[in-house]
CSV table of C-alpha atoms in Angstrom, one decimal:
chain,number,residue,atom,x,y,z
A,1,MET,CA,0.0,0.0,0.3
A,2,ALA,CA,0.8,3.8,0.0
A,3,SER,CA,3.3,3.1,3.0
A,4,ASN,CA,5.0,0.2,2.3
A,5,ASN,CA,7.8,0.4,-0.4
A,6,GLN,CA,7.7,-3.1,-0.6
A,7,ASP,CA,4.6,-3.7,-1.8
A,8,ASN,CA,5.3,-0.4,-4.8
A,9,SER,CA,8.2,-2.4,-6.1
A,10,LEU,CA,6.9,-5.6,-6.1
A,11,ASN,CA,3.8,-4.1,-8.1
A,12,ALA,CA,6.8,-2.7,-10.6
A,13,ILE,CA,7.8,-6.2,-11.2
A,14,PHE,CA,4.0,-7.2,-11.9
A,15,PHE,CA,3.1,-4.1,-14.4
A,16,ASN,CA,5.1,-3.1,-17.3
A,17,GLN,CA,6.2,0.6,-17.6
A,18,SER,CA,3.8,1.1,-20.4
A,19,ALA,CA,1.2,0.7,-18.6
A,20,LYS,CA,2.1,2.4,-15.5
A,21,ILE,CA,2.5,5.8,-17.7
A,22,PHE,CA,-0.6,5.1,-19.7
A,23,TYR,CA,-2.4,4.5,-16.3
A,24,ALA,CA,-0.7,8.0,-14.9
A,25,VAL,CA,-1.9,9.8,-17.9
A,26,CYS,CA,-5.1,8.7,-17.0
A,27,VAL,CA,-5.2,10.2,-13.6
A,28,TYR,CA,-3.6,12.8,-13.5
A,29,ARG,CA,-4.5,13.8,-17.2
A,30,SER,CA,-1.0,15.2,-18.2
A,31,PHE,CA,2.1,14.1,-19.5
A,32,THR,CA,3.5,16.6,-17.5
A,33,GLU,CA,2.1,15.8,-14.1
A,34,ALA,CA,2.5,11.9,-15.0
A,35,ALA,CA,6.3,12.4,-15.2
A,36,LYS,CA,6.6,14.3,-12.6
A,37,GLN,CA,4.5,10.9,-10.3
A,38,LEU,CA,6.3,8.9,-12.3
A,39,GLY,CA,10.3,10.3,-11.8
A,40,ILE,CA,10.9,10.7,-15.9
A,41,THR,CA,10.6,12.9,-18.5
A,42,GLN,CA,7.8,14.2,-19.8
A,43,SER,CA,9.1,13.5,-23.1
A,44,ALA,CA,9.3,9.7,-22.2
A,45,VAL,CA,6.2,10.0,-21.4
A,46,SER,CA,4.9,11.6,-24.5
A,47,GLN,CA,6.7,9.3,-26.8
A,48,CYS,CA,5.6,6.1,-24.5
A,49,ILE,CA,1.9,7.3,-25.6
A,50,ALA,CA,2.7,8.1,-29.2
A,51,ASN,CA,4.1,4.5,-29.4
A,52,LEU,CA,1.6,3.0,-28.0
A,53,GLU,CA,-0.8,4.8,-29.9
A,54,LYS,CA,0.6,3.3,-33.1
A,55,GLN,CA,0.9,-0.3,-31.8
A,56,LEU,CA,-2.8,-0.1,-31.2
A,57,LYS,CA,-3.7,1.5,-33.9
A,58,PHE,CA,-6.3,3.9,-32.1
A,59,ASP,CA,-5.9,7.2,-30.2
A,60,LEU,CA,-5.5,7.5,-25.9
A,61,PHE,CA,-6.0,10.9,-25.4
A,62,ASP,CA,-7.9,13.3,-27.0
A,63,ARG,CA,-5.3,16.1,-26.9
A,64,SER,CA,-7.6,19.3,-28.2
A,65,TYR,CA,-8.6,19.1,-24.4
A,66,ARG,CA,-6.9,20.6,-20.8
A,67,PRO,CA,-6.8,18.5,-19.4
A,68,LEU,CA,-6.4,15.4,-21.4
A,69,VAL,CA,-9.5,13.3,-22.1
A,70,PRO,CA,-9.3,9.3,-22.4
A,71,THR,CA,-10.7,8.3,-25.6
A,72,GLN,CA,-13.8,5.5,-24.8
A,73,GLU,CA,-10.9,2.6,-25.6
A,74,ALA,CA,-8.5,4.4,-22.7
A,75,LEU,CA,-11.0,3.3,-20.4
A,76,VAL,CA,-11.9,0.3,-21.5
A,77,LEU,CA,-8.2,0.1,-21.2
A,78,ARG,CA,-7.3,1.6,-18.0
A,79,ASP,CA,-10.5,-0.2,-16.5
A,80,GLN,CA,-8.9,-3.7,-17.1
A,81,ILE,CA,-5.9,-2.2,-15.7
A,82,LEU,CA,-7.5,-1.5,-12.3
A,83,HIS,CA,-8.8,-4.8,-12.2
A,84,GLN,CA,-5.3,-6.6,-12.3
A,85,ILE,CA,-3.8,-3.6,-9.9
A,86,GLY,CA,-6.8,-4.8,-7.2
A,87,GLU,CA,-6.7,-8.6,-8.0
A,88,PHE,CA,-3.5,-8.4,-7.1
A,89,ALA,CA,-2.9,-6.6,-4.4
A,90,THR,CA,-5.7,-8.5,-2.5
A,91,THR,CA,-3.9,-11.4,-3.7
A,92,LEU,CA,-0.1,-10.2,-1.9
A,93,ASP,CA,-2.1,-8.9,0.8
A,94,ALA,CA,-3.5,-12.9,1.5
A,95,ILE,CA,-0.2,-13.9,0.8
A,96,HIS,CA,1.3,-11.6,3.4
A,97,THR,CA,-1.3,-12.3,5.8
A,98,LYS,CA,-1.3,-16.0,5.8
A,99,ASN,CA,3.0,-15.8,5.8
A,100,TYR,CA,2.5,-13.6,9.1
A,101,ILE,CA,4.3,-10.9,7.1
A,102,GLN,CA,3.4,-7.6,8.7
A,103,THR,CA,1.7,-5.1,6.2
A,104,SER,CA,2.1,-1.0,6.4
A,105,VAL,CA,-1.3,1.4,5.7
A,106,CYS,CA,-1.6,5.1,6.4
A,107,ILE,CA,-4.6,6.3,6.8
A,108,GLY,CA,-5.9,9.6,6.5
A,109,VAL,CA,-8.8,10.2,9.1
A,110,ILE,CA,-11.1,14.2,10.1
A,111,GLU,CA,-10.2,15.2,13.1
A,112,SER,CA,-13.7,14.6,14.6
A,113,ILE,CA,-12.9,10.9,14.0
A,114,GLY,CA,-9.5,10.6,14.6
A,115,ARG,CA,-9.6,12.6,18.3
A,116,CYS,CA,-13.0,10.5,19.2
A,117,VAL,CA,-11.5,7.0,18.0
A,118,GLY,CA,-8.6,6.9,16.8
A,119,PRO,CA,-6.5,4.8,19.6
A,120,GLU,CA,-9.7,2.4,19.3
A,121,LEU,CA,-9.0,2.3,14.8
A,122,ILE,CA,-5.5,1.9,14.9
A,123,SER,CA,-5.5,-0.8,17.9
A,124,GLY,CA,-7.9,-3.2,15.6
A,125,LEU,CA,-5.9,-2.7,12.6
A,126,VAL,CA,-2.7,-3.2,14.6
A,127,ASN,CA,-4.5,-6.6,15.8
A,128,GLN,CA,-5.0,-7.6,12.2
A,129,GLY,CA,-1.1,-7.6,12.2
A,130,ARG,CA,-0.7,-4.2,10.6
A,131,TYR,CA,1.8,-1.5,11.2
A,132,VAL,CA,-1.1,1.8,10.7
A,133,GLU,CA,0.4,5.1,10.1
A,134,LEU,CA,-3.1,7.9,11.4
A,135,ARG,CA,-2.8,11.0,9.7
A,136,SER,CA,-5.9,13.8,10.6
A,137,GLY,CA,-6.4,17.0,8.2
A,138,THR,CA,-9.4,18.8,6.7
A,139,SER,CA,-11.4,16.8,3.7
A,140,ASP,CA,-9.9,18.4,0.8
A,141,HIS,CA,-6.2,18.2,2.2
A,142,LEU,CA,-6.9,14.2,2.9
A,143,TYR,CA,-8.6,13.9,-0.9
A,144,GLN,CA,-5.6,15.6,-2.2
A,145,GLU,CA,-3.1,13.2,0.1
A,146,LEU,CA,-5.4,10.0,-1.4
A,147,LEU,CA,-4.9,11.8,-5.2
A,148,LYS,CA,-1.0,11.6,-4.2
A,149,ASP,CA,-0.7,8.0,-3.0
A,150,ARG,CA,0.3,9.2,0.5
A,151,VAL,CA,-2.8,7.5,2.1
A,152,ASP,CA,-4.1,4.2,1.4
A,153,CYS,CA,-7.8,5.2,2.7
A,154,ILE,CA,-10.0,8.2,4.1
A,155,ILE,CA,-12.6,9.1,6.3
A,156,ALA,CA,-13.6,12.4,5.4
A,157,THR,CA,-17.4,13.6,3.8
A,158,GLY,CA,-18.2,13.2,0.5
A,159,GLN,CA,-18.2,16.6,-1.1
A,160,HIS,CA,-14.9,16.6,-2.7
A,161,PHE,CA,-15.9,12.7,-4.2
A,162,ASP,CA,-15.1,13.4,-8.0
A,163,ALA,CA,-12.1,11.5,-9.4
A,164,GLU,CA,-13.1,9.1,-11.9
A,165,ASN,CA,-10.5,6.2,-10.1
A,166,LEU,CA,-12.2,6.4,-6.2
A,167,GLU,CA,-14.9,4.7,-5.0
A,168,ARG,CA,-16.4,5.2,-1.5
A,169,GLU,CA,-19.2,3.5,0.9
A,170,LEU,CA,-21.1,5.8,3.7
A,171,LEU,CA,-19.6,4.8,7.0
A,172,TYR,CA,-22.3,6.9,9.0
A,173,THR,CA,-24.3,10.3,8.8
A,174,GLU,CA,-25.2,12.6,11.9
A,175,PRO,CA,-27.6,16.0,12.7
A,176,HIS,CA,-25.5,19.0,13.0
A,177,VAL,CA,-26.3,21.2,16.0
A,178,VAL,CA,-25.5,24.9,16.6
A,179,MET,CA,-23.4,25.8,19.8
A,180,MET,CA,-23.7,29.3,20.7
A,181,PRO,CA,-22.7,31.3,24.1
A,182,LYS,CA,-24.9,29.9,27.2
A,183,GLU,CA,-25.7,33.6,28.4
A,184,ILE,CA,-28.0,33.9,24.6
A,185,GLN,CA,-29.6,29.9,24.5
A,186,THR,CA,-32.3,31.3,26.8
A,187,GLN,CA,-33.3,33.9,24.2
A,188,HIS,CA,-35.5,31.3,22.4
A,189,LYS,CA,-37.1,27.9,23.2
A,190,THR,CA,-36.8,26.8,19.5
A,191,TRP,CA,-34.1,28.8,17.7
A,192,THR,CA,-35.0,29.2,13.6
A,193,TRP,CA,-32.5,30.3,11.3
A,194,GLU,CA,-34.2,33.8,11.8
A,195,ASN,CA,-33.6,33.7,15.6
A,196,LEU,CA,-29.8,33.5,14.6
A,197,ASN,CA,-29.6,35.8,11.7
A,198,PHE,CA,-31.1,38.4,14.9
A,199,CYS,CA,-29.8,37.3,17.6
A,200,GLY,CA,-27.3,39.9,18.1
A,201,LEU,CA,-23.7,37.5,17.3
A,202,PRO,CA,-22.3,36.6,13.8
A,203,MET,CA,-21.8,33.2,13.0
A,204,VAL,CA,-18.3,32.2,13.1
A,205,HIS,CA,-17.6,30.6,9.9
A,206,TYR,CA,-15.4,27.5,9.2
A,207,THR,CA,-13.0,28.2,5.9
A,208,SER,CA,-14.4,26.8,2.6
A,209,ASN,CA,-12.1,24.2,2.4
A,210,THR,CA,-13.3,22.0,5.1
A,211,GLY,CA,-16.2,19.9,5.1
A,212,SER,CA,-17.9,21.8,8.2
A,213,GLY,CA,-17.3,24.6,6.1
A,214,ALA,CA,-18.4,23.6,2.5
A,215,GLN,CA,-21.5,22.0,4.1
A,216,GLY,CA,-22.3,25.0,6.1
A,217,GLU,CA,-22.3,27.2,3.2
A,218,ARG,CA,-24.9,25.1,1.5
A,219,ILE,CA,-26.9,25.2,4.4
A,220,LEU,CA,-27.1,28.3,4.7
A,221,ARG,CA,-28.1,29.2,0.8
A,222,HIS,CA,-30.8,26.2,1.3
A,223,ALA,CA,-31.8,28.5,4.3
A,224,ASN,CA,-31.8,31.3,1.7
A,225,LEU,CA,-29.0,32.9,4.4
A,226,ASN,CA,-26.3,35.5,3.5
A,227,LEU,CA,-24.7,35.7,7.2
A,228,PRO,CA,-21.8,38.5,6.5
A,229,LYS,CA,-18.4,36.8,6.8
A,230,ARG,CA,-16.5,38.3,9.9
A,231,PHE,CA,-14.1,36.1,10.0
A,232,SER,CA,-13.3,32.1,9.4
A,233,VAL,CA,-11.2,29.6,11.3
A,234,ASP,CA,-10.0,26.5,9.6
A,235,ASP,CA,-9.7,24.6,13.4
A,236,ASN,CA,-12.4,22.8,15.4
A,237,GLN,CA,-11.2,24.7,18.8
A,238,VAL,CA,-10.2,28.1,17.5
A,239,VAL,CA,-14.1,28.2,16.1
A,240,PHE,CA,-15.0,26.9,19.9
A,241,ALA,CA,-12.9,28.8,21.8
A,242,LEU,CA,-14.4,32.1,19.4
A,243,VAL,CA,-18.1,30.8,20.8
A,244,ALA,CA,-17.1,30.3,24.2
A,245,ALA,CA,-15.8,33.8,24.6
A,246,GLY,CA,-19.2,35.2,23.2
A,247,MET,CA,-17.8,36.2,20.2
A,248,GLY,CA,-20.0,34.4,18.6
A,249,TRP,CA,-22.2,30.9,17.3
A,250,CYS,CA,-21.8,28.5,15.1
A,251,LEU,CA,-22.8,25.3,13.3
A,252,THR,CA,-21.4,21.7,13.6
A,253,GLN,CA,-21.6,18.5,13.8
A,254,SER,CA,-22.7,16.0,17.1
A,255,ILE,CA,-19.7,14.2,17.0
A,256,THR,CA,-17.2,17.5,16.9
A,257,ALA,CA,-18.8,18.8,19.4
A,258,LEU,CA,-17.9,15.9,21.9
A,259,LEU,CA,-14.3,18.2,21.2
A,260,ALA,CA,-16.0,21.0,23.1
A,261,GLN,CA,-16.3,19.0,26.6
A,262,ASN,CA,-13.9,21.1,28.7
A,263,ILE,CA,-15.9,24.5,27.6
A,264,MET,CA,-19.3,23.4,28.1
A,265,ASP,CA,-20.0,25.7,31.4
A,266,LYS,CA,-19.8,28.7,28.7
A,267,ILE,CA,-21.2,27.4,25.7
A,268,ALA,CA,-25.3,25.4,25.0
A,269,LEU,CA,-25.9,23.1,22.1
A,270,VAL,CA,-29.4,23.4,20.9
A,271,PRO,CA,-30.6,21.4,17.3
A,272,ALA,CA,-29.7,23.1,14.3
A,273,PRO,CA,-33.1,24.9,12.7
A,274,THR,CA,-35.4,22.9,9.7
A,275,PRO,CA,-34.1,22.7,6.7
A,276,CYS,CA,-30.7,21.4,7.7
A,277,THR,CA,-29.4,18.1,6.4
A,278,SER,CA,-27.6,15.5,8.0
A,279,ARG,CA,-23.4,15.3,7.6
A,280,LYS,CA,-21.9,12.4,5.7
A,281,VAL,CA,-19.0,10.8,6.8
A,282,TYR,CA,-17.4,8.1,3.8
A,283,ILE,CA,-14.8,5.7,3.6
A,284,VAL,CA,-12.9,6.5,0.6
A,285,TRP,CA,-10.5,5.1,-1.5
A,286,LYS,CA,-8.7,3.9,-5.0
A,287,LYS,CA,-10.1,1.0,-7.1
A,288,GLU,CA,-6.5,-0.3,-6.4
A,289,THR,CA,-6.4,-0.5,-2.5
A,290,PRO,CA,-7.4,-4.3,-1.5
A,291,ARG,CA,-11.1,-5.2,-0.6
A,292,VAL,CA,-10.3,-6.8,2.5
A,293,PHE,CA,-8.5,-3.5,3.6
A,294,VAL,CA,-11.7,-1.6,3.2
A,295,ASP,CA,-14.1,-3.7,4.9
A,296,GLU,CA,-11.8,-4.1,7.8
A,297,LEU,CA,-11.5,-0.3,8.4
A,298,LYS,CA,-14.7,-0.3,7.7
A,299,THR,CA,-16.1,-2.8,10.8
A,300,ILE,CA,-13.6,-1.4,13.0
A,301,THR,CA,-14.8,2.3,13.0
A,302,GLN,CA,-18.2,1.8,13.5
A,303,LYS,CA,-17.8,-0.1,16.0
A,304,ALA,CA,-15.6,2.2,17.3
A,305,LEU,CA,-18.5,5.1,17.2
A,306,LYS,CA,-21.3,2.5,18.0
A,307,GLN,CA,-19.9,1.5,21.3
A,308,LYS,CA,-17.5,5.1,22.3
A,309,ALA,CA,-18.6,8.4,20.2
A,310,VAL,CA,-22.4,7.4,20.2
A,311,PRO,CA,-22.8,6.6,23.8
A,312,GLU,CA,-21.0,9.8,24.8
A,313,ILE,CA,-22.5,12.4,22.3
A,314,HIS,CA,-26.0,10.8,23.5
A,315,GLN,CA,-25.0,12.0,27.2
A,316,LEU,CA,-24.1,15.5,26.1
A,317,ILE,CA,-27.1,16.1,23.7
A,318,PRO,CA,-29.8,13.6,24.5
A,319,TRP,CA,-31.9,15.1,21.5
A,320,THR,CA,-29.8,13.5,19.7
A,321,GLN,CA,-30.9,9.9,20.2
A,322,GLY,CA,-32.3,8.2,16.6
A,323,GLN,CA,-30.5,10.9,14.7
A,324,ILE,CA,-27.2,9.0,14.0
A,325,HIS,CA,-27.4,6.3,11.2
A,326,PHE,CA,-24.9,3.8,10.0
A,327,ASP,CA,-24.7,2.3,6.8
């Protein structure tokens, strides 16, 4: 996998250079970027594709577009290579398991998941005989890491899912909640978007590169709200600290709210007004990643969420019971 150089070298043995170059151009839609990722020259990539097209007697890419567009014939060949790579990776993983050879995996998770169930996730994978590297970041950053082969699999929101060589499965859905300074909670028994708009405090926005920021903007648009941005932050703890300091209110998620338990004497959590969609969190992986690893990760993560995070959420926010759903 991405963090195991031995596995990468074995892939190089079983898949020839022409197939690797063709596949890289399909993924990156650029001769220059494919060359950079493979550590070869751009002219070598261009010559390889030209030779392949001459041998195959049909074009592989439409060069009149930028980024390059694979032809229908190229897509058929790409899918066949993906299938072979996936089968090879699965077979290799099974051989390692049978012979008690430790395999390395690198997982990217959004902050709320990592902080809540990171130890349980790592422990479960270690017990499967794997060396685990866990990285955290925004959904946007994690998708970039996955596309650059720096992680094997990510747990993130789905708003950046647009790459053809990625697959995903829903992990769980959860409700949004509004976090506000405790002193304004009693202004209304039930909060509406209009109430929040005129509560006397601004909304503390998440930056647009975060899953919370992107989804929050969609929710506000759906509610026909155009709240001014006085500031935006990409870190949960900073957002919560601003709310606790009375500088505004924020829209967050139930599991993320667990990170604010140390300031519960200063903040209040209330249901997000309607209309408001739930947040969906996915497991996302490249098509060549062994399916057995994806299944392991999904099972371990869902078990940890159900046994640890969900009971803590229900204790902190009782009205969320029945609103957290697993696929």
